[in-house]
CSV table of C-alpha atoms in Angstrom, one decimal:
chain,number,residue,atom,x,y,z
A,168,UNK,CA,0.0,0.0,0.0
A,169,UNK,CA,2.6,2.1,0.8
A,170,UNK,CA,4.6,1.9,-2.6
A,171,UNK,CA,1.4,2.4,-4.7
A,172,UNK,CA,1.0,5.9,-2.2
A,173,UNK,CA,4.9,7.3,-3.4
A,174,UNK,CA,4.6,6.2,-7.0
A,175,UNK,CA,0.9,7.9,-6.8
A,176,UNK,CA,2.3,10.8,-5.0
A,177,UNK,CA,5.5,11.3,-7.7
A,178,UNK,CA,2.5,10.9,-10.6
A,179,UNK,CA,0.3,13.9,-8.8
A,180,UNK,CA,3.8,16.1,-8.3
A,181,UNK,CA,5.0,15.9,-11.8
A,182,UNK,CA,1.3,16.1,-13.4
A,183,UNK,CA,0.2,19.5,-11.6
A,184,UNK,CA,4.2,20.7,-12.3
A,185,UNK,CA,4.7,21.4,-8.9
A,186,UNK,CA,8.0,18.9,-8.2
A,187,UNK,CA,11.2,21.3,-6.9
A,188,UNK,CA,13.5,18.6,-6.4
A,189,UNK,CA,14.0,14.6,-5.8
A,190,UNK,CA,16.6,13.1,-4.4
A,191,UNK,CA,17.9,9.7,-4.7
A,192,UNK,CA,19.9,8.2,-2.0
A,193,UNK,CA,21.5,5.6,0.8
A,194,UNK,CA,22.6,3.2,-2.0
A,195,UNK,CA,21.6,0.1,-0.6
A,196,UNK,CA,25.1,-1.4,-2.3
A,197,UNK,CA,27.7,0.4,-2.8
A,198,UNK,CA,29.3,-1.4,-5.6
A,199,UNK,CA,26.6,-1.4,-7.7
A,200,UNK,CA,25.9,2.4,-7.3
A,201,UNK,CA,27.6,4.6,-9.6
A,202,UNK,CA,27.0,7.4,-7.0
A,203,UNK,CA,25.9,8.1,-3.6
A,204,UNK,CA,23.2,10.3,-4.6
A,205,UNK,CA,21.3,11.5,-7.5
A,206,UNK,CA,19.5,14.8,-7.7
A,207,UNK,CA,16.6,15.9,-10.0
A,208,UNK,CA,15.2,19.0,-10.8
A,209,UNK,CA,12.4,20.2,-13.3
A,210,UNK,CA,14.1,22.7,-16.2
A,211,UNK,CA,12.4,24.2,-19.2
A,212,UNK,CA,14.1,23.6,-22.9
A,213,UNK,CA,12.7,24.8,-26.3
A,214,UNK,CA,11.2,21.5,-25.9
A,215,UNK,CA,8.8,22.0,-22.8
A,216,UNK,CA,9.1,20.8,-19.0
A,217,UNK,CA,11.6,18.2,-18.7
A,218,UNK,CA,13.6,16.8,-15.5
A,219,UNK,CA,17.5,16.8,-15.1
A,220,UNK,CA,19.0,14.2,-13.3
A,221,UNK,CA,22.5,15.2,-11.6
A,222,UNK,CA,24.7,12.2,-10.7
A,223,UNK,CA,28.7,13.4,-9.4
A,224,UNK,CA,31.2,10.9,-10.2
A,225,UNK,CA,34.6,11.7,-8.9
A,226,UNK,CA,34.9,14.9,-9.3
A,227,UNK,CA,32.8,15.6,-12.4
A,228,UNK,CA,29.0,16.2,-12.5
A,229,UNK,CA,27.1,14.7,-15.5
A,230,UNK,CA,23.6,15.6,-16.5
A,231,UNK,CA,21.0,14.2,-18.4
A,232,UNK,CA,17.4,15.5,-19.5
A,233,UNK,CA,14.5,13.4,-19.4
A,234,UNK,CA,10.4,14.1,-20.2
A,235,UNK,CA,7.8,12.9,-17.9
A,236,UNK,CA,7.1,9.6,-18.6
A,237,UNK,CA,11.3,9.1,-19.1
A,238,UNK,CA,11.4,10.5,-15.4
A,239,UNK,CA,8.9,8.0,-14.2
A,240,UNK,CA,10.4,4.8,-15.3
A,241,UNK,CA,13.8,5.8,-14.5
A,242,UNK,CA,13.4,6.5,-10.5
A,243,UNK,CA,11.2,3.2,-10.8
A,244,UNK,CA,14.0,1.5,-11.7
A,245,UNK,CA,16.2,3.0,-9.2
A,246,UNK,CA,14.3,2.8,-6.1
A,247,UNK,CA,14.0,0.7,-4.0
A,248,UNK,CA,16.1,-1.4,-5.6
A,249,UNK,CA,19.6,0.6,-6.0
A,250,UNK,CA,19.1,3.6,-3.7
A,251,UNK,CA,17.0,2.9,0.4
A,252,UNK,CA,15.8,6.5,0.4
A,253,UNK,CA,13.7,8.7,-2.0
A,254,UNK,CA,12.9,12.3,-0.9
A,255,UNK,CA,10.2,14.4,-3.0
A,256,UNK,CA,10.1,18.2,-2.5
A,257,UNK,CA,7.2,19.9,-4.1
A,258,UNK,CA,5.3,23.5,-3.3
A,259,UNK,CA,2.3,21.3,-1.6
A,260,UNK,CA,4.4,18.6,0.6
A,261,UNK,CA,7.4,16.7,1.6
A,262,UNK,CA,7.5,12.9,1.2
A,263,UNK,CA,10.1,10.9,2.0
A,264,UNK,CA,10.6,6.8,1.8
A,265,UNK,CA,12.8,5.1,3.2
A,266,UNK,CA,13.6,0.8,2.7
A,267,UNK,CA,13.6,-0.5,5.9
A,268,UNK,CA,15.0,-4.1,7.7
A,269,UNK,CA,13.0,-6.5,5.3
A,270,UNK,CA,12.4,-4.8,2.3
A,271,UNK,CA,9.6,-2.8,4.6
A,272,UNK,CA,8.9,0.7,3.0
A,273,UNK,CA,8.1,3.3,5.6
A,274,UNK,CA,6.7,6.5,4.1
A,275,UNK,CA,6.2,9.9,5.4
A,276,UNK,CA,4.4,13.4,4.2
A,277,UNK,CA,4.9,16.5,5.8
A,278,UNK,CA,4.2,20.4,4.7
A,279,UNK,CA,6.3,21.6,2.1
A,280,UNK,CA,9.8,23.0,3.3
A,281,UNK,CA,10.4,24.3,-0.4
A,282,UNK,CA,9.7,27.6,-1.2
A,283,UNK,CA,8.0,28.1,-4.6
A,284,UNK,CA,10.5,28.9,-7.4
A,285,UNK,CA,10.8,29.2,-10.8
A,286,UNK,CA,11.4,26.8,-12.9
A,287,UNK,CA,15.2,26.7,-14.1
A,288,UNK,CA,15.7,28.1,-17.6
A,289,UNK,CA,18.8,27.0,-19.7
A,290,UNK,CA,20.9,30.0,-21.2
A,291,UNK,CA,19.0,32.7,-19.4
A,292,UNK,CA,20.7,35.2,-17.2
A,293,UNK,CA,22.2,34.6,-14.3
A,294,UNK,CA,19.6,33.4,-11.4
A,295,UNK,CA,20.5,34.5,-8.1
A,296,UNK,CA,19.2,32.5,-4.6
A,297,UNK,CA,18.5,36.3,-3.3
A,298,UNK,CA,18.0,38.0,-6.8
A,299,UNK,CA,18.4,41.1,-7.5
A,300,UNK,CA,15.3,43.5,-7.5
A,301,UNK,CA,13.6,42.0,-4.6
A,302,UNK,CA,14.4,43.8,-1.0
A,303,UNK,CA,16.4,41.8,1.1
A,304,UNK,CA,16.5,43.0,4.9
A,305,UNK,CA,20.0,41.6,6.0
A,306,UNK,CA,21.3,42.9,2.3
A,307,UNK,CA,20.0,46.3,3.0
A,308,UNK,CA,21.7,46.4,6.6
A,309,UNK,CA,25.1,45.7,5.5
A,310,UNK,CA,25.0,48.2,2.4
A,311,UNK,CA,24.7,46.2,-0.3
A,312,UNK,CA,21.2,46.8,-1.3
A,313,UNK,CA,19.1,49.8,-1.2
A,314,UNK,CA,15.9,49.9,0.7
A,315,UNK,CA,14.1,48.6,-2.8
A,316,UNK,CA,15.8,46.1,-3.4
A,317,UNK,CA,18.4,47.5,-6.0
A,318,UNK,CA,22.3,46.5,-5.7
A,319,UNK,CA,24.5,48.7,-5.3
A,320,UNK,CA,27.4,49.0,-8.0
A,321,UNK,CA,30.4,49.5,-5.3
A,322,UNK,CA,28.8,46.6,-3.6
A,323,UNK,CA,28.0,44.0,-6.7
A,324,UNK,CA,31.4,41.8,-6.1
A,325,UNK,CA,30.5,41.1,-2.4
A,326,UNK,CA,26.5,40.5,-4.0
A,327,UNK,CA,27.9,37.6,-6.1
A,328,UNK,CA,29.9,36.4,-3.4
A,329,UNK,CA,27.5,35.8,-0.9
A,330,UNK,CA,25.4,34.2,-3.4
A,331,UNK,CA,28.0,31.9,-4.5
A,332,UNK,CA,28.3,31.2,-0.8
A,333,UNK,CA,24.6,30.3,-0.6
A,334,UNK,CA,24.7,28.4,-4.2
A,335,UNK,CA,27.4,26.2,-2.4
A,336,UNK,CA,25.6,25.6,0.9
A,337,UNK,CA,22.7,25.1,-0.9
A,338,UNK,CA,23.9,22.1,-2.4
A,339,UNK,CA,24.9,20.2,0.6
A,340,UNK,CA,21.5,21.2,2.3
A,341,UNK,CA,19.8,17.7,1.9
A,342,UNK,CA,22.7,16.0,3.8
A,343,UNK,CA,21.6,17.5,6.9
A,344,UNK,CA,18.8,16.7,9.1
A,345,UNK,CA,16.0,16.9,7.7
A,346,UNK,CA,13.8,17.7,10.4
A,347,UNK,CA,14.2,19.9,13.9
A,348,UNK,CA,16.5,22.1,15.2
A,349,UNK,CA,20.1,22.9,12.8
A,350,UNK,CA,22.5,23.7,15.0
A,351,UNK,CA,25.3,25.5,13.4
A,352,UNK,CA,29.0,27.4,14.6
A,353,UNK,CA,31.0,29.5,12.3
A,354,UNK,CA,34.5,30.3,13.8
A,355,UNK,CA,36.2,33.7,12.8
A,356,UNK,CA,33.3,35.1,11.4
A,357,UNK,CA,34.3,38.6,11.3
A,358,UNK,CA,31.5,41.0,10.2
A,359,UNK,CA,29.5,37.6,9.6
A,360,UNK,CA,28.1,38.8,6.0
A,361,UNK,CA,28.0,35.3,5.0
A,362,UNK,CA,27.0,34.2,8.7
A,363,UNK,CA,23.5,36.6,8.0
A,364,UNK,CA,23.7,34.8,4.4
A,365,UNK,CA,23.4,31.3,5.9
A,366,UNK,CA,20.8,32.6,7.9
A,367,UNK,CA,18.4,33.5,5.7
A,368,UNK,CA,19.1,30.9,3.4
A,369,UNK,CA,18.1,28.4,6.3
A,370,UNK,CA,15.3,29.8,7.9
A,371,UNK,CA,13.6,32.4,4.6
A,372,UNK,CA,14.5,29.8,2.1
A,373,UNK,CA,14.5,26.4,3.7
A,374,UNK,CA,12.2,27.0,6.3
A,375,UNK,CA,14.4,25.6,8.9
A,376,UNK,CA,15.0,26.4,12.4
A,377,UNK,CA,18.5,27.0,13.5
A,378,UNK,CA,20.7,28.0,16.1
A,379,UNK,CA,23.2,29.6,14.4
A,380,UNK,CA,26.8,31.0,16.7
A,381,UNK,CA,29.0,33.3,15.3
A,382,UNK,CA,32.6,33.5,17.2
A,383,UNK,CA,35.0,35.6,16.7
A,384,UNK,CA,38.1,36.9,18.9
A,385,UNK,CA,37.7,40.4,18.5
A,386,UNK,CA,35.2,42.3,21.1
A,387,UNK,CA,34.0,45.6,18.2
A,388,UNK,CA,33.3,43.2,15.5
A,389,UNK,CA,31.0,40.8,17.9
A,390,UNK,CA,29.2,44.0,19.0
A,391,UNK,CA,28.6,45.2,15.8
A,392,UNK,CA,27.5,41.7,14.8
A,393,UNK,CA,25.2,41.6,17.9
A,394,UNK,CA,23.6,44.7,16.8
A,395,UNK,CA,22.5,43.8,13.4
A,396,UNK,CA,21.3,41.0,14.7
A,397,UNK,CA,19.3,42.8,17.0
A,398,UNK,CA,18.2,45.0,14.2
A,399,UNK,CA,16.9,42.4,11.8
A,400,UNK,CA,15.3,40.3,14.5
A,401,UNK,CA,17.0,37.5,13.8
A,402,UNK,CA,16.1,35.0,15.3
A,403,UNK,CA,18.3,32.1,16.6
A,404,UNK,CA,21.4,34.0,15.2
A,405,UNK,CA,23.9,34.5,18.1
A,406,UNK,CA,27.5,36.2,18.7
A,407,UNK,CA,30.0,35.5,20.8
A,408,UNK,CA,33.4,36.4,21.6
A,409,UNK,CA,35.4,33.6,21.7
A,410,UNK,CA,37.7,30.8,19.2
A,411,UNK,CA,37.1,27.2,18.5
A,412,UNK,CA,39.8,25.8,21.4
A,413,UNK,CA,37.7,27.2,24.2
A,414,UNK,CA,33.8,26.8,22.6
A,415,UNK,CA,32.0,24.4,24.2
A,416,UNK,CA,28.6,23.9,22.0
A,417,UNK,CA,26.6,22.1,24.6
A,418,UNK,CA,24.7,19.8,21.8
A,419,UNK,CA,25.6,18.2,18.4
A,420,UNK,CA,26.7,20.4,15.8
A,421,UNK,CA,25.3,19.6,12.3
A,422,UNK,CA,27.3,22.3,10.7
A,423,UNK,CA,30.9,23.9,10.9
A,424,UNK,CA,32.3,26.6,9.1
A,425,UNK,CA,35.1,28.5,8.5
A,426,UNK,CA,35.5,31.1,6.6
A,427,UNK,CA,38.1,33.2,7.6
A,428,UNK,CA,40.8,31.1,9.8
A,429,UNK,CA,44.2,31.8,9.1
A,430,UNK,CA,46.9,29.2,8.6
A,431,UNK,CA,46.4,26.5,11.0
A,432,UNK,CA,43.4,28.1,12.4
A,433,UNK,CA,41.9,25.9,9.2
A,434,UNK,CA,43.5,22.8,10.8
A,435,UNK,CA,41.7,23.7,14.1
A,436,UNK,CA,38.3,24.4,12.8
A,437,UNK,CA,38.6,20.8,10.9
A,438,UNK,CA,40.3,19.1,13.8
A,439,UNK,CA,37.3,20.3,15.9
A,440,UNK,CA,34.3,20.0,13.2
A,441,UNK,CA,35.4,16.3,12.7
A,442,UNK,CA,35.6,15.5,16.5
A,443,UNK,CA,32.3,16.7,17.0
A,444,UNK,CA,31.0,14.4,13.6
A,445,UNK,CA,29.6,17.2,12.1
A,446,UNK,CA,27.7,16.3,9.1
A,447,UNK,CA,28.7,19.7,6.9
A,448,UNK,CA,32.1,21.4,7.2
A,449,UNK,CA,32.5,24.6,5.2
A,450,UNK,CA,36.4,26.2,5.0
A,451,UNK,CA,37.7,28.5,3.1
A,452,UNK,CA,41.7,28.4,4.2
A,453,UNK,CA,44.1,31.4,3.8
A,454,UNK,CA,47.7,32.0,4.2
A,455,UNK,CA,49.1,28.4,4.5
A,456,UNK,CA,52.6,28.7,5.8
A,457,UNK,CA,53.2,25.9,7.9
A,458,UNK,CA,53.7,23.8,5.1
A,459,UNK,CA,55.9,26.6,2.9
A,460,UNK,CA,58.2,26.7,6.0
A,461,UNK,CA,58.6,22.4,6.3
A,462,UNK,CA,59.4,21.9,2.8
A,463,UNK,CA,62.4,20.2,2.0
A,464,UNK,CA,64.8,22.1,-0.2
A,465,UNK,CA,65.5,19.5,-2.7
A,466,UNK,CA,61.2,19.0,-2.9
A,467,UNK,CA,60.1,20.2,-6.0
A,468,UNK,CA,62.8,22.9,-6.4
A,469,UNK,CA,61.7,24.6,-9.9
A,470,UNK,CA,58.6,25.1,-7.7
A,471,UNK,CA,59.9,25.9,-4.4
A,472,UNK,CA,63.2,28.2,-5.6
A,473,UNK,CA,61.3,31.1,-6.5
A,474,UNK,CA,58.9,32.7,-3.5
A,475,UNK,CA,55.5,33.1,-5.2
A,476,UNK,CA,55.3,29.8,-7.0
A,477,UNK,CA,56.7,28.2,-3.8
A,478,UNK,CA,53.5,29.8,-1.8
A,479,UNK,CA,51.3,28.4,-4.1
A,480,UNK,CA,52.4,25.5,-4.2
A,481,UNK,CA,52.3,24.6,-0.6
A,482,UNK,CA,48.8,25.8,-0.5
A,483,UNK,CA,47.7,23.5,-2.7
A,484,UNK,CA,49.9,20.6,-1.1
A,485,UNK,CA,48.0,21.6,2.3
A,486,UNK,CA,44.7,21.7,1.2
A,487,UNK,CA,45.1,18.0,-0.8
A,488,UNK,CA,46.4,16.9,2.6
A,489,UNK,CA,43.5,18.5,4.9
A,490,UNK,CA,41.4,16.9,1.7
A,491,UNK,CA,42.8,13.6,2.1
A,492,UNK,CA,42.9,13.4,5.8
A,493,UNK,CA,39.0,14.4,5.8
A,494,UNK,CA,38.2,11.3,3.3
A,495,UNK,CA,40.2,9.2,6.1
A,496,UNK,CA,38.0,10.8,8.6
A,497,UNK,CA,35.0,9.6,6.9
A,498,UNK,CA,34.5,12.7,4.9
A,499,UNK,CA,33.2,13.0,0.8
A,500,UNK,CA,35.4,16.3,0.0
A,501,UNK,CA,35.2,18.6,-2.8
A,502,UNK,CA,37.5,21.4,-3.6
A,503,UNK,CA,35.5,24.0,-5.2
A,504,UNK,CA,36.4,27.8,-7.0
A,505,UNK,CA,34.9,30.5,-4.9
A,506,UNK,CA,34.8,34.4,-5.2
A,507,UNK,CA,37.4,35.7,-3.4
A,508,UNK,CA,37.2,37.0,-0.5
A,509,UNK,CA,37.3,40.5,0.8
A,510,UNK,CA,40.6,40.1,2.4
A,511,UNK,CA,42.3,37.7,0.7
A,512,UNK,CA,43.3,36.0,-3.1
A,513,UNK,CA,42.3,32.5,-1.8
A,514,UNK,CA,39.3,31.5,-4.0
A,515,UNK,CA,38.8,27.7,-2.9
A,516,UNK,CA,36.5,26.3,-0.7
A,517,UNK,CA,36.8,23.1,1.0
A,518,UNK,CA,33.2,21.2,1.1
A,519,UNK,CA,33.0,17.9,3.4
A,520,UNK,CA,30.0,16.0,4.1
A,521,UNK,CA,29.6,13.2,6.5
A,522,UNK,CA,29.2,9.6,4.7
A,523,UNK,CA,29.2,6.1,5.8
A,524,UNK,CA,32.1,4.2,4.9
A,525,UNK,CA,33.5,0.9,5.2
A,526,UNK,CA,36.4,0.5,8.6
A,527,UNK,CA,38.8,-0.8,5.5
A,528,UNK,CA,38.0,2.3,3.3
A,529,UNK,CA,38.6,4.9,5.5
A,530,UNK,CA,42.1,2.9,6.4
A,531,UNK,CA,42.7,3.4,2.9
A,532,UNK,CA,42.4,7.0,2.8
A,533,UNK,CA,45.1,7.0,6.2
A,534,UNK,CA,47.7,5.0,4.5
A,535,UNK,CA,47.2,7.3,1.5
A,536,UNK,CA,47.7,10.7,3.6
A,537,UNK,CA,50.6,9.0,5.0
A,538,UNK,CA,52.0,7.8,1.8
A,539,UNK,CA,52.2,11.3,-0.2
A,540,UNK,CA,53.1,13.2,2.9
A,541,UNK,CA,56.2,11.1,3.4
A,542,UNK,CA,56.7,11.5,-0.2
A,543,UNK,CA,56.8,15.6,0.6
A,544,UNK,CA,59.2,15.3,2.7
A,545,UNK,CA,57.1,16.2,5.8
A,546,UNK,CA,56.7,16.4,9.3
A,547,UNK,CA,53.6,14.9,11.1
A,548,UNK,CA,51.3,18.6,10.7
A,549,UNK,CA,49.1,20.7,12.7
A,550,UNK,CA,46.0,19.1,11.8
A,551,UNK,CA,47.2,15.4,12.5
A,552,UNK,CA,48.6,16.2,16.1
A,553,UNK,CA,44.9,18.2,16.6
A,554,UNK,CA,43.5,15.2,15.6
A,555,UNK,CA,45.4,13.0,18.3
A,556,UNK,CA,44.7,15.6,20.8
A,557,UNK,CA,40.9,15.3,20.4
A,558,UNK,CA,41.5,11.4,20.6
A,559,UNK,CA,40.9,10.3,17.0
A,560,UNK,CA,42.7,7.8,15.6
A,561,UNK,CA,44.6,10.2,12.6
């Protein structure tokens, strides 16, 4: 009874157009999966309505559009037999199945938690999360949009930004909870522009409620913080003076980030993030000396001889190792292009959600940190003795 309801359900959402997303996942074999999760989403081509399927391999996304019927037939075929758990968001309700011990199916329908949206047009301009033309409160406060919603033109490069930022967080959103309270730090936030940019993503566009703490070290720029806060009413956004060795969250934290952490202040924010399991960690590191001061001379030299190259280098030598050492930790990473940031050149963003993975695989991913940073010619590094100190095995 319960499969005819979903299959009945997906029919309804996809006749009346009112599907926003589906989303494949929990492969219920992992060597038959080509991918942990599939994602769908209704587009319009020359053609009329059809629905893209997104599957990431590696590193590389592929795509592929179906119609309808196509769409239909294809999740039937993958669920329940390759993936345990199907999600369907649409602007009317929730529903989620899930396989259960035995081949049970439990299914579940809530309200919608999906704001209506367009739907996505290929080769049209760019479309924003918080587009421009439509007032945004938190966007007004910090000076980047007028009271009517208009950008302003000194302030456009830091209106991308944030909604690249939102873009990226977006996209990890269904690996969170997916019900009650999201519970969320972000270390170093400064003047928290992307801190009020999560915010409203989470609880204007997602619906969700969250408790959201921003630290930072420096007293003027958590009162400042505290104040917009205040201004904008928002509500379970918090500030607090403070850094990650000293925070103690009191409850589980769903969601790190970092956005702002110097050198191995990255390497703390991780160590920390991954010793409290968080399902989401969000970094963007800067300034990576630690490893530009360990390398070995003979390392590498056309690289390391001259200083700029040799900078570059070891940044991208520490962020493959903070990579590698978060896929050992049980971590899927990416390491994806992002604006830069106010402050800094640094454009890359390191993405890590929380996966289940086999004791052998994740031994694996150990032996392989080990392997290349011996190669290097390097010391044990900040983040593996944070690591020990926080008592996992690294």
């Amino acid at each position: 009874m319960a499969t005819i309801n979903v299959w009945a359900r997906l029919q309804e959402a996809l006749d009346q157009e009112v599907c926003s997303l589906i989303v494949l996942s929990r492969p219920r074999d992992k060597q038959q999966a080509e991918t942990s999760k599939i994602s769908i989403r209704p587009v319009q081509l020359k053609e009329g309505l059809q629905y893209q399927f997104v599957r990431r391999v590696g590193g590389q996304e592929f795509h592929e559009n179906r119609d309808r019927a196509e769409t239909v037939k294809e999740i039937e075929t993958l669920f329940p037999e390759t993936y345990g758990d199907l999600h369907l968001y649409t602007t009317n309700f929730d529903l989620t199945a899930r396989v259960q011990k035995g081949n049970k199916l439990r299914v579940k329908q809530k309200s919608p938690s999906h704001a209506p949206e367009e739907v996505t047009e290929h080769n049209r301009s760019k479309q924003y999360l918080i587009p421009e033309g439509v007032p945004c409160p938190f966007l007004h406060e910090i000076g980047v949009m007028t009271p009517e919603g208009k950008v302003r033109a000194s302030r456009y490069h830091k209106f991308r930004q944030i909604n690249r930022f939102l873009e990226l967080v977006n996209d990890v959103v269904p690996s969170l909870p997916s019900q009650g309270l999201l519970n969320i730090v972000d270390f170093g936030c400064g003047k928290s522009y992307l801190t009020f940019a999560l915010h409203h993503l989470l609880t204007n566009i997602q619906r969700r409620e969250v408790n959201i703490v921003g630290l930072d070290r420096r007293d003027d720029v958590i009162q400042t913080c505290k104040h917009v806060a205040s201004e904008l009413d928002c509500d379970g956004l918090a500030f607090q003076k403070g850094d990650i060795q000293h925070y103690e969250p009191g409850t589980k934290i769903d969601m790190a980030v970092s956005l702002h952490a110097c050198d191995t202040a990255t390497d703390e924010v991780l160590a920390q993030a991954i010793a409290w399991d968080a399902e989401v960690i969000l970094a963007v590191p800067c300034c990576q000396h630690e490893v530009a001061g360990l390398l070995p001379k003979e390392v590498q030299r056309p690289l390391t001889q001259h200083g700029i190259l040799k900078e570059r280098y070891a940044a991208l030598v520490t962020d493959a190792l903070r990579a590698k050492m978060l896929e050992a930790a049980g971590y899927q990473v990416q390491i994806v292009e992002f604006i830069d940031m106010e402050h800094t050149a640094k454009n890359l963003l390191i993405r890590a959600v929380k996966i289940e993975r086999k004791p052998q695989v994740l031994k694996r991913r150990r032996e392989e940190y080990q392997r290349y940073r011996e190669e290097l010619g390097l010391p044990e590094l900040a983040l593996e003795r944070l690591l020990k100190a926080t008592k996992f095995d690294a």
